[in-house]
XYZ file of C-alpha atoms in Angstrom:
676
model
C 49.273 20.618 163.149
C 52.054 22.896 163.619
C 52.346 24.783 166.964
C 52.485 28.494 165.770
C 51.290 29.691 169.282
C 55.108 31.842 169.645
C 54.666 33.285 166.516
C 51.092 34.255 166.567
C 51.973 35.766 170.129
C 54.789 37.862 168.687
C 52.343 39.176 165.892
C 49.775 39.934 168.389
C 51.800 41.029 171.097
C 55.162 43.280 168.827
C 53.749 43.366 165.539
C 50.589 44.762 165.696
C 50.303 47.940 167.539
C 46.909 48.911 166.697
C 44.119 47.320 164.609
C 44.728 50.007 162.091
C 47.824 47.598 161.668
C 45.853 44.602 159.843
C 45.915 44.001 156.385
C 43.072 42.174 156.206
C 38.931 43.434 157.677
C 38.813 39.836 158.299
C 39.336 41.032 161.969
C 36.988 43.810 162.285
C 33.885 42.395 159.424
C 31.383 41.070 161.668
C 27.414 42.681 162.666
C 27.344 46.146 164.558
C 27.298 45.375 168.456
C 23.900 45.500 170.064
C 22.904 48.392 171.799
C 23.430 46.808 175.222
C 27.127 46.286 174.477
C 27.269 49.911 172.466
C 26.269 51.715 175.408
C 29.039 49.829 177.568
C 32.064 50.727 174.666
C 32.190 54.795 175.988
C 33.126 53.110 179.582
C 36.156 51.143 178.624
C 39.402 52.497 178.088
C 40.737 54.330 175.191
C 44.092 51.992 175.219
C 42.114 48.837 175.544
C 39.604 49.764 172.613
C 42.321 50.689 170.481
C 44.011 47.097 170.210
C 41.133 45.177 170.040
C 40.881 42.952 167.089
C 37.675 40.697 167.421
C 35.247 40.019 164.157
C 31.992 40.051 166.288
C 30.063 41.179 169.085
C 29.853 37.388 171.238
C 28.320 38.997 174.356
C 24.347 37.657 175.150
C 21.642 39.070 176.633
C 20.835 37.738 180.211
C 24.380 37.991 181.841
C 23.672 39.683 185.273
C 24.956 37.524 187.908
C 26.245 35.017 185.883
C 30.181 33.911 185.922
C 31.451 34.588 181.858
C 34.833 33.370 180.538
C 36.536 35.390 178.008
C 38.883 33.252 176.030
C 41.628 34.839 174.088
C 41.037 38.335 176.058
C 43.790 40.329 174.371
C 43.655 43.610 176.310
C 40.182 43.075 177.802
C 37.564 45.063 175.689
C 35.035 42.510 175.801
C 36.179 40.764 179.028
C 35.232 44.604 180.870
C 31.958 44.963 178.940
C 30.774 41.718 180.077
C 32.323 42.810 183.565
C 29.556 45.785 183.691
C 26.968 43.089 181.927
C 27.108 40.358 184.988
C 26.646 43.077 187.547
C 28.550 43.563 190.790
C 27.312 39.970 191.984
C 28.904 38.564 188.150
C 32.152 37.244 187.899
C 34.351 37.847 184.458
C 37.856 36.099 183.918
C 40.108 36.502 181.265
C 42.510 34.269 179.244
C 45.597 35.127 177.085
C 48.364 33.915 176.073
C 49.880 37.161 174.994
C 52.137 38.986 178.037
C 52.038 42.333 176.474
C 48.132 41.990 176.081
C 47.353 40.944 179.750
C 49.541 43.706 180.740
C 47.281 46.289 179.331
C 44.132 44.031 180.647
C 45.284 44.175 183.983
C 46.768 48.031 184.258
C 43.086 49.328 183.793
C 40.971 46.317 186.571
C 40.882 49.226 189.361
C 39.986 52.005 186.730
C 36.975 50.062 185.096
C 35.535 48.874 188.623
C 35.697 52.512 189.904
C 34.177 53.869 186.077
C 31.523 50.974 186.634
C 30.562 51.822 190.301
C 31.724 48.817 191.963
C 33.196 48.682 195.324
C 35.581 46.409 193.718
C 37.342 44.454 190.461
C 34.771 41.387 189.204
C 37.762 40.551 186.568
C 40.577 37.798 187.042
C 43.223 37.861 183.677
C 45.503 34.803 183.850
C 48.069 34.311 180.882
C 47.949 30.914 179.811
C 46.543 28.937 176.277
C 43.091 28.448 176.139
C 43.539 24.415 175.465
C 44.602 23.982 179.060
C 42.225 25.933 181.527
C 42.801 23.154 183.523
C 46.293 24.447 184.655
C 44.482 27.709 185.334
C 42.750 26.255 187.890
C 39.180 26.574 185.565
C 37.421 23.921 187.389
C 34.672 21.746 185.542
C 31.655 22.675 185.278
C 32.005 26.295 186.974
C 31.153 28.468 183.981
C 27.732 29.881 182.896
C 28.828 31.333 179.694
C 32.141 31.355 177.796
C 32.818 34.099 174.724
C 35.204 34.243 172.683
C 36.249 36.844 169.805
C 38.115 35.454 166.873
C 40.892 33.322 168.499
C 39.990 29.941 168.055
C 40.886 30.213 164.775
C 44.668 30.718 165.806
C 44.990 27.855 167.883
C 46.699 24.695 166.395
C 44.670 22.065 168.339
C 41.085 23.256 168.162
C 39.477 19.869 169.660
C 41.582 20.717 172.741
C 39.481 24.271 172.841
C 36.156 22.674 172.327
C 36.535 19.641 174.507
C 37.830 22.535 177.852
C 34.943 24.719 176.920
C 32.357 21.991 177.251
C 34.009 20.727 180.514
C 34.498 24.221 182.158
C 30.571 24.851 181.296
C 27.879 24.103 183.607
C 24.669 21.813 181.754
C 23.043 24.615 180.611
C 25.712 26.830 180.034
C 26.472 28.634 177.077
C 29.380 29.081 174.505
C 28.769 32.200 172.348
C 31.781 32.997 169.760
C 32.425 34.834 166.903
C 35.159 33.559 164.462
C 36.281 33.479 161.299
C 34.597 30.176 158.971
C 35.480 29.100 155.603
C 33.304 27.819 152.718
C 36.295 24.592 152.168
C 39.344 23.358 153.922
C 42.326 25.975 153.998
C 45.283 24.805 152.026
C 48.065 23.524 154.516
C 50.379 26.313 152.697
C 48.137 28.887 153.896
C 47.733 27.733 157.438
C 51.402 28.139 158.332
C 51.301 31.336 156.667
C 52.285 33.789 159.826
C 49.963 36.646 158.238
C 47.034 34.813 156.980
C 47.193 32.736 160.188
C 47.407 35.994 162.464
C 44.656 38.083 160.295
C 42.503 35.346 161.478
C 42.192 33.565 158.023
C 45.149 30.783 157.857
C 42.936 28.870 160.662
C 39.820 29.129 159.840
C 37.637 26.030 160.481
C 35.698 24.966 157.441
C 32.207 24.991 158.350
C 31.504 21.660 157.598
C 34.554 20.259 159.671
C 33.087 22.584 162.455
C 30.029 20.913 162.519
C 31.690 17.328 163.032
C 33.945 18.874 165.589
C 31.102 20.283 167.611
C 29.035 16.897 167.820
C 32.128 14.800 168.570
C 33.086 17.237 171.859
C 29.359 17.132 173.143
C 27.156 19.645 171.235
C 24.440 17.477 169.151
C 23.459 21.040 167.678
C 24.424 24.840 167.648
C 23.086 27.682 166.070
C 24.386 30.628 164.167
C 23.067 34.456 165.203
C 24.984 36.333 162.746
C 26.696 35.513 158.920
C 28.367 38.143 157.412
C 30.825 38.215 154.630
C 34.234 38.831 154.755
C 35.896 41.354 152.406
C 39.736 40.898 151.751
C 41.339 44.264 150.119
C 44.748 43.565 150.930
C 46.516 42.422 146.998
C 48.505 39.986 148.252
C 46.106 38.144 150.307
C 43.475 37.966 147.382
C 46.260 36.501 145.465
C 47.000 33.882 148.361
C 43.500 32.801 148.899
C 41.742 32.550 145.777
C 38.457 31.574 145.724
C 38.300 30.451 149.176
C 34.797 32.517 150.801
C 35.361 33.174 154.017
C 32.412 34.355 156.560
C 32.400 36.216 160.301
C 30.164 33.934 162.367
C 28.627 33.886 165.851
C 27.719 30.759 167.226
C 25.595 29.799 170.264
C 25.834 26.447 171.423
C 24.292 25.285 174.705
C 25.080 22.524 176.654
C 22.248 20.161 177.235
C 22.189 16.253 176.487
C 18.937 16.944 175.316
C 19.475 18.643 171.853
C 19.240 16.410 168.592
C 21.489 16.116 165.646
C 18.895 17.392 163.387
C 15.385 19.637 163.869
C 12.877 17.704 164.458
C 9.030 19.123 164.775
C 7.227 18.172 168.114
C 4.248 21.149 167.647
C 5.656 23.241 170.497
C 5.226 26.851 170.138
C 7.698 29.762 172.449
C 6.257 32.909 173.264
C 9.041 35.824 174.576
C 7.362 37.586 177.835
C 9.938 40.725 176.865
C 11.515 40.116 180.418
C 15.345 40.632 179.354
C 16.593 43.919 180.104
C 18.624 44.317 177.304
C 16.178 43.153 174.625
C 12.257 44.090 175.934
C 10.824 43.841 172.283
C 12.620 40.964 170.859
C 14.921 38.008 171.668
C 16.981 36.159 168.389
C 17.736 32.747 169.502
C 19.610 32.474 165.622
C 19.436 33.480 162.341
C 15.637 32.009 162.003
C 14.595 32.443 165.011
C 13.181 36.284 165.928
C 10.768 36.126 169.329
C 8.775 38.827 169.382
C 7.247 39.906 172.850
C 3.749 38.081 173.426
C 3.439 36.368 169.951
C 3.701 32.881 169.639
C 6.296 31.091 167.513
C 6.063 27.703 166.081
C 9.768 25.732 167.172
C 11.814 22.907 166.889
C 12.400 20.616 169.517
C 15.960 21.280 169.916
C 15.355 25.364 170.024
C 12.413 24.386 173.336
C 15.507 22.614 175.011
C 17.581 25.333 174.295
C 15.239 27.728 175.790
C 13.999 25.516 178.494
C 17.219 23.905 179.766
C 18.958 27.262 180.355
C 18.788 30.522 181.945
C 16.673 31.893 178.619
C 14.049 29.943 180.098
C 12.511 32.155 182.963
C 11.900 34.405 179.448
C 9.673 32.091 177.871
C 6.762 30.565 178.021
C 6.783 26.982 175.953
C 3.863 24.899 175.222
C 3.500 21.337 173.123
C 3.963 17.996 174.364
C 7.141 16.748 173.060
C 6.288 12.823 173.137
C 4.635 13.594 169.847
C 6.836 14.072 167.165
C 5.630 15.253 163.883
C 8.795 14.674 161.820
C 11.865 16.758 160.610
C 11.106 20.725 161.896
C 10.689 22.794 158.287
C 13.509 25.553 157.747
C 14.850 26.356 161.364
C 18.005 24.434 161.052
C 19.542 24.838 157.522
C 22.699 26.510 158.939
C 23.053 23.817 161.733
C 22.361 20.894 158.940
C 23.548 22.141 155.665
C 23.097 20.630 152.908
C 25.525 20.489 149.542
C 24.816 22.593 147.021
C 26.598 20.953 144.574
C 24.766 19.515 141.562
C 26.308 16.323 139.256
C 22.885 17.718 136.969
C 24.373 20.513 133.605
C 23.955 23.924 134.823
C 22.006 25.812 132.509
C 23.010 28.673 130.498
C 22.409 32.034 132.791
C 19.824 34.071 131.486
C 18.634 37.427 131.750
C 15.150 35.540 133.664
C 17.094 33.427 135.710
C 19.485 36.864 137.204
C 15.952 38.775 137.533
C 14.294 36.244 139.191
C 17.402 36.010 142.051
C 17.115 39.385 142.234
C 14.028 39.273 143.045
C 14.479 36.952 145.764
C 17.559 38.903 147.016
C 15.538 41.838 146.955
C 17.925 43.701 144.602
C 16.475 47.142 142.749
C 16.609 47.141 139.415
C 19.487 48.915 138.217
C 17.957 51.770 136.517
C 16.024 52.532 139.649
C 19.356 52.457 141.762
C 20.730 55.058 139.500
C 17.822 57.291 139.414
C 19.353 59.563 136.793
C 18.194 58.400 133.176
C 20.661 60.914 131.753
C 23.606 58.914 133.480
C 22.217 55.966 131.648
C 22.303 57.476 128.336
C 25.586 57.051 125.613
C 27.647 60.132 124.765
C 26.903 61.991 121.614
C 30.269 61.323 120.049
C 31.755 57.884 121.217
C 35.328 56.758 121.614
C 35.669 53.461 121.269
C 34.521 51.116 118.546
C 34.859 47.149 120.366
C 34.959 44.649 118.147
C 34.365 40.831 118.649
C 35.875 38.774 115.954
C 34.857 35.386 117.603
C 34.446 32.967 119.952
C 37.389 30.689 119.064
C 40.169 30.240 121.856
C 42.952 27.843 122.474
C 42.030 27.876 125.967
C 38.851 27.062 127.789
C 39.347 29.297 131.241
C 37.042 28.373 134.116
C 36.082 31.712 134.838
C 34.788 33.378 130.594
C 31.773 34.538 130.623
C 32.069 34.153 126.944
C 32.572 30.579 127.509
C 34.997 30.589 124.573
C 37.035 27.803 123.982
C 38.683 25.414 120.522
C 35.262 24.108 119.904
C 33.434 27.661 119.127
C 33.605 28.045 115.763
C 31.622 31.811 115.527
C 33.960 34.384 113.538
C 33.803 37.464 112.262
C 33.713 37.911 108.134
C 36.142 40.006 106.457
C 33.130 41.964 105.007
C 31.934 42.289 108.355
C 35.230 43.797 109.385
C 35.095 45.828 106.429
C 31.919 47.680 107.692
C 33.026 48.109 110.975
C 36.141 49.763 109.766
C 33.658 51.991 107.739
C 31.724 52.859 110.675
C 34.635 53.748 112.499
C 36.148 56.279 109.988
C 32.865 57.930 109.426
C 31.819 57.796 112.944
C 34.563 59.605 114.505
C 35.940 56.725 116.568
C 39.111 57.186 117.960
C 39.895 54.104 119.476
C 39.436 50.197 118.270
C 39.175 47.351 120.592
C 39.861 44.419 119.156
C 38.491 41.366 121.486
C 36.959 38.108 121.360
C 37.803 34.860 122.672
C 41.490 34.693 121.277
C 41.210 37.676 118.515
C 44.362 36.099 116.755
C 42.297 33.023 115.883
C 40.359 35.174 113.460
C 42.136 34.377 109.805
C 41.736 38.169 108.547
C 43.021 39.859 112.089
C 46.389 40.866 110.441
C 44.821 42.511 107.665
C 41.996 43.969 109.935
C 44.932 45.614 112.474
C 46.956 47.194 109.171
C 43.741 48.822 107.844
C 42.547 50.184 111.501
C 45.557 51.266 112.638
C 46.004 54.083 110.156
C 42.475 55.472 111.445
C 43.031 55.621 114.994
C 44.535 54.065 118.523
C 44.075 50.102 118.459
C 44.010 47.628 121.364
C 43.673 43.671 121.160
C 43.135 41.796 123.835
C 45.588 38.446 124.051
C 45.742 35.388 126.409
C 49.732 35.233 125.697
C 49.472 31.725 125.553
C 48.188 31.872 121.710
C 51.409 34.186 120.402
C 53.791 31.182 121.594
C 51.696 29.041 118.562
C 53.920 28.903 115.476
C 50.832 29.621 113.540
C 50.710 33.041 115.296
C 53.395 33.895 116.450
C 54.134 36.369 113.495
C 51.607 38.438 114.643
C 53.957 39.961 117.203
C 55.312 41.785 114.479
C 51.807 42.508 113.367
C 50.972 44.285 116.523
C 54.545 46.411 116.664
C 54.566 47.463 113.180
C 50.802 49.051 114.123
C 51.514 50.272 117.627
C 48.823 47.947 118.935
C 47.939 48.498 122.821
C 48.133 44.829 124.021
C 45.935 43.866 126.572
C 46.688 41.160 128.443
C 44.712 38.006 130.547
C 46.859 37.537 133.731
C 44.953 36.379 136.664
C 48.022 36.093 139.031
C 51.887 36.982 139.276
C 52.131 32.785 140.450
C 52.513 29.753 138.734
C 49.597 28.214 141.074
C 47.445 31.062 140.368
C 47.597 31.006 136.962
C 47.365 27.329 136.224
C 44.068 27.467 137.981
C 42.174 29.671 136.320
C 43.558 28.684 132.847
C 45.118 25.198 132.753
C 48.136 23.620 133.609
C 51.544 24.327 132.535
C 49.691 27.824 130.964
C 52.157 30.514 133.603
C 55.264 28.933 132.123
C 53.979 29.464 128.552
C 52.741 33.452 129.372
C 55.881 34.352 131.223
C 57.991 33.328 128.151
C 55.681 35.227 125.741
C 55.813 38.103 128.262
C 59.566 38.036 127.764
C 59.142 38.359 123.966
C 57.354 40.934 123.935
C 59.568 43.014 126.227
C 62.210 42.061 123.977
C 60.866 43.938 121.384
C 59.921 46.679 123.325
C 56.318 46.209 124.671
C 56.152 47.723 128.192
C 59.314 49.636 128.003
C 58.798 51.483 124.706
C 56.294 54.531 125.339
C 54.724 53.295 122.042
C 54.128 49.944 122.734
C 51.910 49.604 125.665
C 51.374 46.365 128.100
C 49.000 46.393 129.911
C 48.292 42.882 131.861
C 44.276 42.254 133.634
C 43.496 40.828 136.613
C 40.477 38.620 136.975
C 39.121 37.797 140.256
C 39.126 34.046 140.997
C 35.678 33.252 143.093
C 32.849 35.481 143.960
C 34.547 38.521 145.628
C 35.444 42.126 144.499
C 38.488 43.045 142.847
C 41.143 44.448 145.185
C 42.594 48.024 144.795
C 43.958 48.269 141.342
C 47.157 50.536 142.372
C 48.049 48.416 145.020
C 47.674 45.118 143.201
C 49.941 46.566 140.164
C 52.901 47.378 142.864
C 52.434 43.659 143.763
C 52.600 43.014 140.351
C 55.413 44.708 139.413
C 57.113 43.772 141.676
C 57.127 40.201 141.584
C 57.164 39.796 137.473
C 60.443 42.241 137.387
C 62.380 40.298 140.343
C 61.624 36.868 139.195
C 61.116 36.633 135.221
C 62.524 40.530 134.466
C 59.088 41.518 133.270
C 57.721 44.955 132.885
C 54.441 45.957 131.676
C 52.733 49.404 131.794
C 49.501 48.889 133.714
C 47.406 46.515 135.603
C 43.819 46.571 135.084
C 41.437 44.959 138.181
C 38.821 43.613 136.639
C 35.774 42.509 138.631
C 33.396 39.284 137.102
C 30.030 39.110 136.525
C 27.560 36.197 136.453
C 27.528 35.191 133.153
C 28.735 32.232 131.357
C 31.279 29.531 133.073
C 31.531 31.452 136.029
C 27.888 32.603 136.231
C 27.166 28.684 135.916
C 29.681 28.027 138.964
C 28.507 30.466 141.025
C 25.238 28.231 140.310
C 26.452 25.078 140.985
C 27.915 26.167 144.390
C 24.993 27.860 145.543
C 26.887 31.356 145.328
C 24.641 32.459 142.775
C 22.780 34.667 144.322
C 25.101 35.464 147.293
C 27.354 37.327 144.695
C 24.693 39.646 142.954
C 23.907 40.519 146.528
C 27.667 41.169 147.112
C 27.545 43.625 144.082
C 24.267 45.382 144.698
C 25.371 45.771 148.508
C 28.449 47.782 147.018
C 27.114 49.257 144.520
C 29.078 52.934 143.520
C 26.977 55.963 142.364
C 30.341 57.547 141.576
C 31.527 54.580 139.275
C 28.151 55.457 136.310
C 29.264 58.318 135.243
C 32.316 56.218 133.525
C 30.572 53.010 132.781
C 32.173 51.695 129.181
C 28.975 51.501 127.456
C 28.191 55.354 127.738
C 31.427 55.918 125.604
C 31.125 52.804 122.979
C 29.351 50.459 120.468
C 30.233 46.978 120.673
C 29.978 45.066 117.246
C 29.468 40.833 117.820
C 31.164 38.418 115.597
C 27.810 38.719 113.221
C 27.951 42.442 113.138
C 25.274 42.684 115.826
C 25.109 46.006 117.786
C 25.284 46.080 121.808
C 26.073 47.952 124.596
C 28.265 45.556 125.729
C 29.778 42.351 126.173
C 28.071 41.370 128.584
C 24.396 42.271 126.731
C 25.079 40.341 123.839
C 26.146 37.235 126.302
C 21.917 37.727 127.368
C 20.766 38.841 123.988
C 19.677 42.346 124.637
C 20.523 44.721 121.463
C 20.855 48.399 121.361
C 17.805 50.842 121.331
C 18.794 51.516 117.385
C 20.024 49.900 114.914
C 20.356 45.874 114.429
C 23.629 45.743 112.807
C 26.886 47.695 111.903
C 26.238 47.631 108.555
C 22.966 49.676 109.277
C 25.178 52.435 110.215
C 27.162 53.375 107.118
C 26.675 56.851 106.269
C 24.827 57.674 109.252
C 25.730 59.411 112.362
C 25.735 57.138 115.724
C 22.807 58.225 117.611
C 22.203 59.026 120.776
C 20.871 56.136 123.033
C 19.229 55.110 126.034
C 21.708 52.379 127.592
C 19.900 48.915 128.426
C 20.106 47.852 132.037
C 19.662 44.535 133.783
C 21.473 43.135 137.057
C 24.632 42.096 135.741
C 25.400 45.890 135.072
C 26.126 46.030 139.128
C 28.918 44.022 138.100
C 30.447 47.342 136.650
C 29.399 49.878 139.326
C 30.541 48.173 142.480
C 33.187 49.321 144.726
C 35.905 50.947 142.834
C 33.662 49.739 139.543
C 35.061 47.333 136.610
C 35.157 47.991 133.054
C 37.366 46.542 130.265
C 39.959 49.866 130.885
C 39.974 48.412 134.743
C 39.108 50.447 137.626
C 36.282 53.317 137.250
C 37.307 55.280 140.554
């Protein structure tokens, strides 16, 4: 592990001048602090608060009279809050390696003591490394509580940190800290990226490695008290981290030798007496355990130990005989001893029933109820776009394709159905023909279809670019240019690594070659030959800001490859097809549905694409959008495109379902990119 502590000191001491300088929300994404902390925050000097970079609220209750150690205290926000909570008889030590931060913290010692009504400050600050507390004079078994706020991830020597914490804690003492965690091991290249490291992502611990490390350092078990998703909006950062899921977590680990590595059942119950001044009605031991005053609750042996052998013991009445064992305790420790969600069995196709069942589990409202205005879920009288899926055949089998297109798919729109599409396009007053599929180029009638359609209106073809390097299809570049076809090309990253991970080995090199060829005939440079690129998220998260991402793509592709394009479209993904199966297989299906519904944006609804288009599947079936024909939900009206010949497209109600949240989360997502 590279010792990058000097770089971290510079990042936090000189580069960052305030929390607004952070490039991600990782350092500010935790749960809101409890009321007893919020009540103290207005008493903290503004300069201290402005340079706070924490990711949670690691200040437990029942601190009065305690000795507290704050690791990576920075300018001292949490240190001073703890100073107030421990009272004049308590003591707080703040440790940080950054001279600039410690200098600000020390400047306010007498001021904060006066604000709190103390005769003298009960706070000491020491500059040094959290991996070597002994050199700072912190003796073994002297601390009641150790806190830390989004700092341990910055250390290149995490095992040393946890061993030192265990050493300085008293028996029954508590480690209570917030930090950033990852759902997999963070690659070395990201770990060594100074910005990602400084933003608390590069050094994030894989949750399972953290569990093993805690056991190695003395904690047989621990609990999480909060788990919050980290939402990254910085475009460059999103492309770097790929589909790693980061979470902000608050950890409660109590030092007692009686803990077991699993949650065992001894028939015990606990009653909270309501005697903590901060929490008279209830106390949360973990994300699983909420103890309400005077209400008995069944507990595991570990929970009983954590309550009885620590300062929390005087606030509880524990009953039961720990010599009687009843097996594993159901449900209590899911977050402590995680089970793998990986399955070696083939994941079934994602269906509407599966989506609705998961939404019910997650407490997600039906989409039409969430919108609340039926007129917003009705197609316009005059539609702009006829979207035509000309087949599912594709030269690639991309890992996130919701249509599950690929070389083995044979569904292909016939020339007769294409002719019906052309007639309906002409009679219905449509302005844009949006040709999509797997690879539209694999339909043998595509050149004819484009020549006929280009005489009627604007044509869009959605291409993966790679197929245009195939000699069998390369001539279509000339067809596109002749018909002034707007090309919308998938490019999930501007790096070789990012593209090849989603679409296959050596795909990126071919894509760049084709883009350069398209530029040479005018695409992306001639105003009449539009070339738009499409970014698709690589994992279960929301797309970044479209305009910011476009700047990043344009700069990188121009500087590195001389490639020009017009616009970048940032598309979200949906829990269908291969992407939906991947979510199911990794246990993130419900998480992703909840993420999208939690970020529902009402402002996107008037602009959703289904209100202004009609979708035609390869067999002529009519749908509101691609998602609906994957789910087998036809439009309310005629079943086939041929049935619209000689009649005007009628105003229709949109058929909605849980995947509609994919189009309306955050800035929204459609075939044309962001909606707001």
